[in-house]
């Protein structure tokens, strides 16, 4: 079950008395404004190496560069649109009772504030609009990539729907494992690419061939990758900004990786595969940054399972169709570690509580690790109590170091591994 920090109103507060004519109607205050300075700093930090690779370091075809820039321009529009829509959507979800209380602030005034939930639905809708509009500028009716592009959007859309259903119905975690399998069906059925893998050079003498055709096993692997990516984002959660922050870090690493592969390759099909990835990850990054401006500590909205499923499925889709699933799994190294730590509880071998969160001390304002099997608790047990904001920053730095390790590993193994 996801290590969520949301709690239903029934879990935390008693039901209010029935309204009478003399009772004054309480109006929920508007959410806090977005943290624009934080987003500006990140955009400045990321855009310098990104556009350096795009314009200076590599010689990229003018047509391909033009498509990337058109996509980026749409993403800028999507960023501001998402920022404007989140406060509006927050009012509607609060009216419908979709709110929670911040468990990591229980015992403080902030812990009694109603925080609107499931705002990932806004990000998902804007993402789909951007991705669909981009087809007008880049794909023709006879494009080889159009079928798989639309299949990818169908899987992502399906995952957004199922994620929102989970937010509303709060389905058991065993059912959560099946949701990505259902959402991945459009992609698996439409997939017409190769089902072969390149055998690592040190293993060729043992296998007896350089390329191995896996057939249906490859599609099974694709489905399992979708299940892992969606649920790994979902269970590595529980802090303000962590779910969106890890997505932003991984998406940034994916974009850098895509540009590096496009610039270093001379194979047109290989370049298109990585360009396809860029066309979907840039909107993911832009809309996620808009959500992060509201979800960063102290969070004024909760993203919900809608966002974690959507983000995980999007990255799984681009890893599959871009043919770099091995690299994607290394980018997900902290999530893999979190999954391994969580396995005893997720499998039922160890009792799994509803919220596997660290323990908050309202007097000190610090979080202390519990014995629950999550990376958050493991990190706190290793380094000691931390504030929520500091802990989130540390975990995002660990995520960034994992991505840097992936780039280093690819550089060291180039020419020897494959």
PDB file of C-alpha atoms in Angstrom, residues 39 42-43 79 83 244 248 284-294 307:
ATOM      1  CA  UNK A  39      10.466  26.554  -9.939  1.00  0.00           C
ATOM      2  CA  UNK A  42      15.147  24.654 -11.122  1.00  0.00           C
ATOM      3  CA  UNK A  43      14.263  25.743 -14.672  1.00  0.00           C
ATOM      4  CA  UNK A  79       2.895  24.968 -17.353  1.00  0.00           C
ATOM      5  CA  UNK A  83      -0.781  26.646 -12.499  1.00  0.00           C
ATOM      6  CA  UNK A 244       6.376  15.152  -7.764  1.00  0.00           C
ATOM      7  CA  UNK A 248      10.892  15.890 -11.951  1.00  0.00           C
ATOM      8  CA  UNK A 284       5.352  15.574 -18.135  1.00  0.00           C
ATOM      9  CA  UNK A 285       8.143  17.752 -16.748  1.00  0.00           C
ATOM     10  CA  UNK A 286       6.362  21.052 -17.452  1.00  0.00           C
ATOM     11  CA  UNK A 287       3.050  20.055 -15.875  1.00  0.00           C
ATOM     12  CA  UNK A 288       4.825  18.390 -12.931  1.00  0.00           C
ATOM     13  CA  UNK A 289       6.756  21.582 -12.211  1.00  0.00           C
ATOM     14  CA  UNK A 290       3.471  23.496 -12.078  1.00  0.00           C
ATOM     15  CA  UNK A 291       2.115  20.959  -9.593  1.00  0.00           C
ATOM     16  CA  UNK A 292       5.357  21.040  -7.574  1.00  0.00           C
ATOM     17  CA  UNK A 293       4.929  24.791  -7.077  1.00  0.00           C
ATOM     18  CA  UNK A 294       1.837  23.967  -4.980  1.00  0.00           C
ATOM     19  CA  UNK A 307      -0.607  11.657 -10.292  1.00  0.00           C
TER      20      UNK A 307
END
